[in-house]
PDB file of C-alpha atoms and ligand atoms in Angstrom:
ATOM      1  CA  MET A   1     -73.799  56.868  -5.753  1.00 97.00           C
ATOM      2  CA  LYS A   2     -73.988  53.113  -5.011  1.00 98.00           C
ATOM      3  CA  LEU A   3     -77.372  51.717  -4.121  1.00 98.00           C
ATOM      4  CA  PHE A   4     -77.988  48.563  -2.076  1.00 98.00           C
ATOM      5  CA  ILE A   5     -81.402  47.005  -1.507  1.00 98.00           C
ATOM      6  CA  TYR A   6     -82.121  44.745   1.470  1.00 98.00           C
ATOM      7  CA  HIS A   7     -85.425  42.897   1.533  1.00 97.00           C
ATOM      8  CA  THR A   8     -85.695  42.966   5.322  1.00 97.00           C
ATOM      9  CA  PRO A   9     -84.031  44.837   8.228  1.00 96.00           C
ATOM     10  CA  GLU A  10     -82.441  41.530   9.320  1.00 96.00           C
ATOM     11  CA  LEU A  11     -80.488  41.335   6.041  1.00 97.00           C
ATOM     12  CA  THR A  12     -78.672  44.665   6.499  1.00 97.00           C
ATOM     13  CA  PRO A  13     -74.930  44.446   7.297  1.00 96.00           C
ATOM     14  CA  THR A  14     -74.170  44.955  10.977  1.00 94.00           C
ATOM     15  CA  ASP A  15     -70.580  46.193  10.606  1.00 95.00           C
ATOM     16  CA  GLU A  16     -71.172  49.302   8.469  1.00 95.00           C
ATOM     17  CA  VAL A  17     -73.443  52.321   8.214  1.00 96.00           C
ATOM     18  CA  PRO A  18     -74.373  53.929   4.864  1.00 98.00           C
ATOM     19  CA  GLU A  19     -74.409  57.650   4.249  1.00 98.00           C
ATOM     20  CA  CYS A  20     -78.139  57.449   3.500  1.00 98.00           C
ATOM     21  CA  ALA A  21     -80.643  54.787   4.556  1.00 98.00           C
ATOM     22  CA  ILE A  22     -84.263  54.581   3.449  1.00 98.00           C
ATOM     23  CA  ALA A  23     -86.939  52.501   5.186  1.00 98.00           C
ATOM     24  CA  VAL A  24     -89.835  51.247   3.063  1.00 98.00           C
ATOM     25  CA  ASP A  25     -93.112  49.863   4.365  1.00 98.00           C
ATOM     26  CA  VAL A  26     -95.655  50.410   1.609  1.00 98.00           C
ATOM     27  CA  LEU A  27     -98.348  48.509   3.589  1.00 98.00           C
ATOM     28  CA  ARG A  28     -98.619  50.689   5.498  1.00 97.00           C
ATOM     29  CA  ALA A  29     -96.282  52.377   7.977  1.00 97.00           C
ATOM     30  CA  THR A  30     -94.172  54.577   5.706  1.00 98.00           C
ATOM     31  CA  THR A  31     -97.240  55.454   3.600  1.00 98.00           C
ATOM     32  CA  THR A  32     -98.951  56.571   6.816  1.00 98.00           C
ATOM     33  CA  MET A  33     -95.901  58.567   7.951  1.00 98.00           C
ATOM     34  CA  ALA A  34     -95.634  60.403   4.625  1.00 98.00           C
ATOM     35  CA  THR A  35     -99.379  61.111   4.756  1.00 98.00           C
ATOM     36  CA  VAL A  36     -99.222  62.537   8.288  1.00 98.00           C
ATOM     37  CA  LEU A  37     -96.266  64.788   7.481  1.00 98.00           C
ATOM     38  CA  ALA A  38     -97.817  65.952   4.179  1.00 98.00           C
ATOM     39  CA  ALA A  39    -101.010  66.796   6.070  1.00 98.00           C
ATOM     40  CA  GLY A  40     -99.189  69.076   8.527  1.00 98.00           C
ATOM     41  CA  GLY A  41     -98.228  66.710  11.352  1.00 98.00           C
ATOM     42  CA  GLU A  42     -95.466  68.235  13.519  1.00 98.00           C
ATOM     43  CA  ALA A  43     -93.340  65.054  13.470  1.00 98.00           C
ATOM     44  CA  VAL A  44     -93.525  61.279  13.585  1.00 98.00           C
ATOM     45  CA  GLN A  45     -91.786  59.433  16.411  1.00 98.00           C
ATOM     46  CA  VAL A  46     -91.294  55.687  16.035  1.00 97.00           C
ATOM     47  CA  PHE A  47     -91.189  52.948  18.676  1.00 96.00           C
ATOM     48  CA  SER A  48     -90.818  49.203  18.502  1.00 92.00           C
ATOM     49  CA  ASP A  49     -92.187  48.842  22.014  1.00 94.00           C
ATOM     50  CA  LEU A  50     -95.773  49.857  22.832  1.00 96.00           C
ATOM     51  CA  ASP A  51     -95.088  50.490  26.527  1.00 97.00           C
ATOM     52  CA  GLN A  52     -92.197  52.821  25.721  1.00 97.00           C
ATOM     53  CA  LEU A  53     -94.437  54.692  23.312  1.00 98.00           C
ATOM     54  CA  LEU A  54     -97.100  55.149  25.987  1.00 97.00           C
ATOM     55  CA  ALA A  55     -94.595  56.253  28.634  1.00 97.00           C
ATOM     56  CA  LEU A  56     -92.821  58.808  26.429  1.00 97.00           C
ATOM     57  CA  SER A  57     -95.926  60.240  24.772  1.00 98.00           C
ATOM     58  CA  GLU A  58     -97.495  60.705  28.206  1.00 97.00           C
ATOM     59  CA  LYS A  59     -95.039  63.579  28.757  1.00 96.00           C
ATOM     60  CA  TRP A  60     -96.332  65.331  25.610  1.00 97.00           C
ATOM     61  CA  PRO A  61     -99.343  67.720  25.831  1.00 96.00           C
ATOM     62  CA  GLY A  62    -102.497  65.671  25.153  1.00 95.00           C
ATOM     63  CA  GLU A  63    -103.816  68.005  22.439  1.00 96.00           C
ATOM     64  CA  LYS A  64    -100.483  67.874  20.581  1.00 97.00           C
ATOM     65  CA  ARG A  65    -100.149  64.101  20.293  1.00 98.00           C
ATOM     66  CA  LEU A  66    -101.697  61.151  18.534  1.00 98.00           C
ATOM     67  CA  ARG A  67    -100.878  57.588  19.466  1.00 98.00           C
ATOM     68  CA  ALA A  68    -100.942  54.965  16.715  1.00 98.00           C
ATOM     69  CA  GLY A  69    -100.498  51.296  17.502  1.00 97.00           C
ATOM     70  CA  GLU A  70    -100.785  48.402  15.063  1.00 96.00           C
ATOM     71  CA  ARG A  71    -100.124  44.682  15.501  1.00 95.00           C
ATOM     72  CA  GLY A  72    -100.942  42.073  12.869  1.00 92.00           C
ATOM     73  CA  GLY A  73    -102.695  44.727  10.762  1.00 94.00           C
ATOM     74  CA  SER A  74    -105.197  45.668  13.492  1.00 95.00           C
ATOM     75  CA  LYS A  75    -105.382  48.694  15.791  1.00 97.00           C
ATOM     76  CA  VAL A  76    -104.042  48.121  19.295  1.00 97.00           C
ATOM     77  CA  PRO A  77    -106.882  48.681  21.821  1.00 97.00           C
ATOM     78  CA  GLY A  78    -106.614  51.988  23.678  1.00 95.00           C
ATOM     79  CA  PHE A  79    -104.647  53.793  20.955  1.00 97.00           C
ATOM     80  CA  ASP A  80    -106.088  56.777  19.028  1.00 97.00           C
ATOM     81  CA  LEU A  81    -105.291  55.224  15.660  1.00 98.00           C
ATOM     82  CA  GLY A  82    -104.235  51.999  14.027  1.00 97.00           C
ATOM     83  CA  ASN A  83    -102.065  52.305  10.932  1.00 97.00           C
ATOM     84  CA  SER A  84    -104.478  53.399   8.207  1.00 98.00           C
ATOM     85  CA  PRO A  85    -103.205  56.385   6.213  1.00 98.00           C
ATOM     86  CA  LEU A  86    -106.821  57.224   5.403  1.00 98.00           C
ATOM     87  CA  ASP A  87    -107.484  58.136   9.048  1.00 98.00           C
ATOM     88  CA  CYS A  88    -104.733  60.771   8.957  1.00 98.00           C
ATOM     89  CA  THR A  89    -106.714  63.761   7.740  1.00 98.00           C
ATOM     90  CA  PRO A  90    -105.282  67.306   7.955  1.00 98.00           C
ATOM     91  CA  GLU A  91    -108.050  68.168  10.465  1.00 98.00           C
ATOM     92  CA  LEU A  92    -106.829  65.426  12.791  1.00 98.00           C
ATOM     93  CA  VAL A  93    -103.052  65.558  12.420  1.00 98.00           C
ATOM     94  CA  GLN A  94    -102.215  69.239  11.856  1.00 98.00           C
ATOM     95  CA  GLY A  95     -99.668  70.451  14.416  1.00 98.00           C
ATOM     96  CA  ARG A  96     -99.638  67.140  16.280  1.00 98.00           C
ATOM     97  CA  ARG A  97     -96.885  64.588  16.754  1.00 98.00           C
ATOM     98  CA  LEU A  98     -97.680  61.003  15.747  1.00 98.00           C
ATOM     99  CA  PHE A  99     -96.234  58.477  18.210  1.00 98.00           C
ATOM    100  CA  ILE A 100     -96.356  55.217  16.284  1.00 98.00           C
ATOM    101  CA  SER A 101     -95.484  51.564  16.744  1.00 97.00           C
ATOM    102  CA  THR A 102     -96.208  48.987  14.017  1.00 96.00           C
ATOM    103  CA  THR A 103     -95.337  45.329  13.506  1.00 93.00           C
ATOM    104  CA  ASN A 104     -92.462  45.850  11.069  1.00 93.00           C
ATOM    105  CA  GLY A 105     -92.136  49.391   9.673  1.00 93.00           C
ATOM    106  CA  THR A 106     -91.064  51.138  12.856  1.00 91.00           C
ATOM    107  CA  ARG A 107     -88.507  48.354  13.539  1.00 90.00           C
ATOM    108  CA  ALA A 108     -86.975  48.965  10.094  1.00 95.00           C
ATOM    109  CA  LEU A 109     -86.571  52.666  10.848  1.00 96.00           C
ATOM    110  CA  GLN A 110     -84.942  51.920  14.183  1.00 93.00           C
ATOM    111  CA  LYS A 111     -82.522  49.500  12.531  1.00 94.00           C
ATOM    112  CA  ILE A 112     -81.158  52.220  10.197  1.00 97.00           C
ATOM    113  CA  GLN A 113     -81.282  55.185  12.566  1.00 96.00           C
ATOM    114  CA  ASN A 114     -77.487  55.604  12.776  1.00 97.00           C
ATOM    115  CA  ALA A 115     -77.076  56.548   9.116  1.00 98.00           C
ATOM    116  CA  LYS A 116     -76.212  60.194   8.404  1.00 98.00           C
ATOM    117  CA  ILE A 117     -79.405  60.670   6.390  1.00 98.00           C
ATOM    118  CA  VAL A 118     -82.469  58.565   7.272  1.00 98.00           C
ATOM    119  CA  LEU A 119     -85.600  58.725   5.107  1.00 98.00           C
ATOM    120  CA  ALA A 120     -88.966  56.978   4.933  1.00 98.00           C
ATOM    121  CA  ALA A 121     -90.328  56.080   1.503  1.00 98.00           C
ATOM    122  CA  ALA A 122     -93.407  54.548  -0.067  1.00 98.00           C
ATOM    123  CA  PHE A 123     -94.941  54.698  -3.532  1.00 98.00           C
ATOM    124  CA  VAL A 124     -96.899  57.827  -2.524  1.00 98.00           C
ATOM    125  CA  ASN A 125     -93.737  59.928  -1.989  1.00 98.00           C
ATOM    126  CA  ARG A 126     -91.281  58.131  -4.289  1.00 98.00           C
ATOM    127  CA  ALA A 127     -90.518  61.260  -6.384  1.00 98.00           C
ATOM    128  CA  ALA A 128     -89.592  63.377  -3.337  1.00 98.00           C
ATOM    129  CA  VAL A 129     -87.156  60.689  -2.147  1.00 98.00           C
ATOM    130  CA  VAL A 130     -85.568  60.340  -5.599  1.00 98.00           C
ATOM    131  CA  GLN A 131     -85.233  64.115  -5.864  1.00 98.00           C
ATOM    132  CA  HIS A 132     -83.363  64.188  -2.543  1.00 98.00           C
ATOM    133  CA  LEU A 133     -80.969  61.452  -3.698  1.00 98.00           C
ATOM    134  CA  LEU A 134     -80.268  63.272  -6.946  1.00 98.00           C
ATOM    135  CA  GLU A 135     -79.612  66.556  -5.120  1.00 97.00           C
ATOM    136  CA  LYS A 136     -77.462  65.181  -2.286  1.00 97.00           C
ATOM    137  CA  GLN A 137     -75.695  62.411  -4.216  1.00 97.00           C
ATOM    138  CA  PRO A 138     -74.891  60.292  -1.125  1.00 98.00           C
ATOM    139  CA  GLU A 139     -72.010  57.895  -1.728  1.00 98.00           C
ATOM    140  CA  THR A 140     -73.809  54.831  -0.371  1.00 98.00           C
ATOM    141  CA  VAL A 141     -77.563  54.347  -0.099  1.00 98.00           C
ATOM    142  CA  TRP A 142     -79.389  51.444   1.493  1.00 98.00           C
ATOM    143  CA  ILE A 143     -83.057  50.875   0.785  1.00 98.00           C
ATOM    144  CA  VAL A 144     -84.444  48.563   3.440  1.00 98.00           C
ATOM    145  CA  GLY A 145     -87.763  46.780   3.047  1.00 98.00           C
ATOM    146  CA  SER A 146     -89.655  46.208   6.284  1.00 97.00           C
ATOM    147  CA  GLY A 147     -90.815  42.760   5.234  1.00 95.00           C
ATOM    148  CA  TRP A 148     -93.113  40.793   7.510  1.00 94.00           C
ATOM    149  CA  GLU A 149     -91.583  39.441  10.720  1.00 92.00           C
ATOM    150  CA  GLY A 150     -88.244  38.795   9.039  1.00 93.00           C
ATOM    151  CA  SER A 151     -89.475  37.568   5.668  1.00 95.00           C
ATOM    152  CA  PHE A 152     -89.673  39.133   2.202  1.00 96.00           C
ATOM    153  CA  SER A 153     -92.510  41.499   1.243  1.00 97.00           C
ATOM    154  CA  LEU A 154     -93.314  41.871  -2.436  1.00 98.00           C
ATOM    155  CA  GLU A 155     -94.566  45.456  -2.122  1.00 98.00           C
ATOM    156  CA  ASP A 156     -91.518  46.820  -0.257  1.00 98.00           C
ATOM    157  CA  THR A 157     -89.062  45.390  -2.785  1.00 98.00           C
ATOM    158  CA  ALA A 158     -91.218  46.689  -5.663  1.00 98.00           C
ATOM    159  CA  CYS A 159     -91.100  50.174  -4.113  1.00 98.00           C
ATOM    160  CA  ALA A 160     -87.322  49.921  -3.643  1.00 98.00           C
ATOM    161  CA  GLY A 161     -87.225  49.029  -7.348  1.00 98.00           C
ATOM    162  CA  ALA A 162     -89.404  52.064  -8.175  1.00 98.00           C
ATOM    163  CA  ILE A 163     -86.876  54.337  -6.449  1.00 98.00           C
ATOM    164  CA  ALA A 164     -83.891  52.690  -8.176  1.00 98.00           C
ATOM    165  CA  HIS A 165     -85.679  52.740 -11.557  1.00 98.00           C
ATOM    166  CA  SER A 166     -86.333  56.469 -11.260  1.00 98.00           C
ATOM    167  CA  VAL A 167     -82.743  57.229 -10.162  1.00 98.00           C
ATOM    168  CA  VAL A 168     -81.459  55.398 -13.261  1.00 98.00           C
ATOM    169  CA  GLN A 169     -83.902  57.279 -15.501  1.00 97.00           C
ATOM    170  CA  GLN A 170     -83.045  60.706 -14.083  1.00 97.00           C
ATOM    171  CA  SER A 171     -79.297  60.416 -13.437  1.00 95.00           C
ATOM    172  CA  LYS A 172     -76.450  59.772 -15.799  1.00 87.00           C
ATOM    173  CA  LEU A 173     -75.838  56.434 -14.056  1.00 93.00           C
ATOM    174  CA  SER A 174     -76.543  53.139 -15.768  1.00 96.00           C
ATOM    175  CA  GLN A 175     -78.205  50.337 -13.794  1.00 96.00           C
ATOM    176  CA  ASP A 176     -74.836  48.600 -13.693  1.00 96.00           C
ATOM    177  CA  GLU A 177     -73.080  51.658 -12.238  1.00 97.00           C
ATOM    178  CA  LEU A 178     -75.815  52.271  -9.657  1.00 98.00           C
ATOM    179  CA  ALA A 179     -76.363  48.708  -8.418  1.00 98.00           C
ATOM    180  CA  GLY A 180     -74.345  47.795  -5.318  1.00 98.00           C
ATOM    181  CA  ASN A 181     -75.957  44.355  -5.020  1.00 98.00           C
ATOM    182  CA  ASP A 182     -77.997  41.918  -7.144  1.00 98.00           C
ATOM    183  CA  GLU A 183     -81.178  42.862  -5.285  1.00 98.00           C
ATOM    184  CA  VAL A 184     -81.179  46.232  -7.099  1.00 98.00           C
ATOM    185  CA  VAL A 185     -81.376  44.550 -10.506  1.00 98.00           C
ATOM    186  CA  SER A 186     -84.150  42.188  -9.415  1.00 98.00           C
ATOM    187  CA  ALA A 187     -86.127  44.971  -7.677  1.00 98.00           C
ATOM    188  CA  ILE A 188     -86.020  47.128 -10.818  1.00 98.00           C
ATOM    189  CA  ALA A 189     -87.237  44.121 -12.864  1.00 98.00           C
ATOM    190  CA  LEU A 190     -90.084  43.515 -10.382  1.00 98.00           C
ATOM    191  CA  TYR A 191     -91.177  47.150 -10.477  1.00 98.00           C
ATOM    192  CA  SER A 192     -90.877  47.334 -14.268  1.00 98.00           C
ATOM    193  CA  GLN A 193     -93.219  44.369 -14.639  1.00 98.00           C
ATOM    194  CA  TRP A 194     -95.863  45.790 -12.294  1.00 98.00           C
ATOM    195  CA  GLN A 195     -95.547  49.554 -12.630  1.00 98.00           C
ATOM    196  CA  ASP A 196     -98.867  49.877 -14.505  1.00 98.00           C
ATOM    197  CA  ASN A 197    -100.755  47.672 -12.048  1.00 98.00           C
ATOM    198  CA  LEU A 198     -99.373  48.292  -8.567  1.00 98.00           C
ATOM    199  CA  LEU A 199    -102.796  47.688  -7.036  1.00 98.00           C
ATOM    200  CA  GLY A 200    -102.753  44.237  -8.653  1.00 98.00           C
ATOM    201  CA  LEU A 201     -99.342  43.618  -7.080  1.00 98.00           C
ATOM    202  CA  LEU A 202    -100.629  44.665  -3.634  1.00 98.00           C
ATOM    203  CA  HIS A 203    -103.537  42.237  -4.046  1.00 98.00           C
ATOM    204  CA  LEU A 204    -101.036  39.419  -4.709  1.00 98.00           C
ATOM    205  CA  ALA A 205     -98.844  40.285  -1.719  1.00 98.00           C
ATOM    206  CA  SER A 206     -99.348  38.230   1.445  1.00 97.00           C
ATOM    207  CA  HIS A 207     -99.727  41.321   3.646  1.00 96.00           C
ATOM    208  CA  GLY A 208    -102.067  42.800   1.034  1.00 98.00           C
ATOM    209  CA  LYS A 209    -104.243  39.689   1.408  1.00 97.00           C
ATOM    210  CA  ARG A 210    -104.088  40.027   5.214  1.00 96.00           C
ATOM    211  CA  LEU A 211    -105.306  43.627   4.973  1.00 97.00           C
ATOM    212  CA  LEU A 212    -108.067  42.631   2.537  1.00 98.00           C
ATOM    213  CA  ARG A 213    -109.295  40.090   5.106  1.00 98.00           C
ATOM    214  CA  LEU A 214    -109.453  43.035   7.552  1.00 97.00           C
ATOM    215  CA  ASN A 215    -111.572  45.022   5.024  1.00 97.00           C
ATOM    216  CA  CYS A 216    -108.780  47.486   4.236  1.00 97.00           C
ATOM    217  CA  ASP A 217    -109.447  47.551   0.457  1.00 98.00           C
ATOM    218  CA  GLN A 218    -109.341  51.358   0.351  1.00 98.00           C
ATOM    219  CA  ASP A 219    -105.959  51.387   2.108  1.00 98.00           C
ATOM    220  CA  LEU A 220    -104.509  49.183  -0.638  1.00 98.00           C
ATOM    221  CA  LYS A 221    -105.870  51.538  -3.302  1.00 98.00           C
ATOM    222  CA  TYR A 222    -104.354  54.557  -1.561  1.00 98.00           C
ATOM    223  CA  CYS A 223    -100.974  52.890  -0.933  1.00 98.00           C
ATOM    224  CA  SER A 224    -100.701  51.822  -4.603  1.00 98.00           C
ATOM    225  CA  GLN A 225    -100.597  55.432  -5.870  1.00 98.00           C
ATOM    226  CA  THR A 226     -97.221  56.741  -7.028  1.00 98.00           C
ATOM    227  CA  ASP A 227     -95.798  60.256  -6.490  1.00 98.00           C
ATOM    228  CA  ILE A 228     -98.966  61.834  -5.047  1.00 98.00           C
ATOM    229  CA  LEU A 229     -97.325  63.427  -1.965  1.00 98.00           C
ATOM    230  CA  ASP A 230     -94.548  65.972  -2.257  1.00 97.00           C
ATOM    231  CA  VAL A 231     -93.080  65.278   1.156  1.00 98.00           C
ATOM    232  CA  LEU A 232     -89.751  63.917   2.378  1.00 98.00           C
ATOM    233  CA  PRO A 233     -89.894  62.258   5.826  1.00 98.00           C
ATOM    234  CA  ILE A 234     -86.358  62.815   7.139  1.00 98.00           C
ATOM    235  CA  GLN A 235     -84.895  61.907  10.526  1.00 98.00           C
ATOM    236  CA  GLN A 236     -84.160  64.919  12.698  1.00 97.00           C
ATOM    237  CA  GLU A 237     -82.979  63.006  15.758  1.00 97.00           C
ATOM    238  CA  PRO A 238     -82.918  59.228  16.344  1.00 96.00           C
ATOM    239  CA  GLY A 239     -86.459  57.932  15.887  1.00 96.00           C
ATOM    240  CA  VAL A 240     -88.019  61.334  15.059  1.00 98.00           C
ATOM    241  CA  LEU A 241     -88.899  62.248  11.467  1.00 98.00           C
ATOM    242  CA  ILE A 242     -90.060  65.595  10.185  1.00 98.00           C
ATOM    243  CA  GLY A 243     -91.535  66.399   6.778  1.00 98.00           C
ATOM    244  CA  LYS A 244     -89.508  68.414   4.294  1.00 91.00           C
ATOM    245  CA  LYS A 245     -91.731  69.784   1.535  1.00 77.00           C
TER     246      LYS A 245
HETATM  247  C1  MLT B   1     -96.082  46.985   9.602  1.00 63.39           C
HETATM  248  O1  MLT B   1     -95.347  47.783  10.196  1.00 63.39           O
HETATM  249  O2  MLT B   1     -95.906  45.787   9.594  1.00 63.39           O
HETATM  250  C2  MLT B   1     -97.258  47.461   8.790  1.00 63.39           C
HETATM  251  O3  MLT B   1     -97.231  48.784   8.564  1.00 63.39           O
HETATM  252  C3  MLT B   1     -98.512  46.747   9.139  1.00 63.39           C
HETATM  253  C4  MLT B   1     -99.800  47.427   8.710  1.00 63.39           C
HETATM  254  O4  MLT B   1    -100.240  47.274   7.584  1.00 63.39           O
HETATM  255  O5  MLT B   1    -100.394  48.128   9.516  1.00 63.39           O
END
């Protein structure tokens, strides 16, 4: 297995497709997706365009769908939900499909949707993602941070580092054998420095600060937890993820 980390979707190569690609948006899209699927959501369907989301979800039975729209950290008016994982209770999401569009996370998933295996990861479901990698042993793996509008996000690279760190610990591979690019080494170093204070790291992150200004303190706390959800969001068809438990 060779692992490559890209800090943003824009940095991924355009002339190749890996066997496995993993989108990361710790704050908050992939945390929300893992939460919905762990709580019994039927599937998550991602859109970069809000109008497309509305048009396609309109064809779905009303009682079987939830529409989530987020821009700039805030809920889009007229949508059922914004992008807070804390709103996604089992009572609300069970048996329903989440149609979701967010500023960066859903774009990252769309960018990697041609890979053979497509996963969504966050700190909350890191162990389930690592377990899948160890079982399937894909030849090439990309972990793609969602970033913020094309620029680096501290929390996504730290989570990519958490995945790589755990693969090194649990496999017979050394860091040198696993790393396909320099970003892997730096992401593992970032995670290693902050692993005992991930909430502190989220408070330092620029999007963390944006969410704090929007009074989302509890979201940061929730998103900073590691390995609390035993769920693997895996793409079933382009743009549609289901939860493997
Ligand atoms: C995104 O996709 O940029 C985020 O998930 C934004 C958010 O925190 O809602």
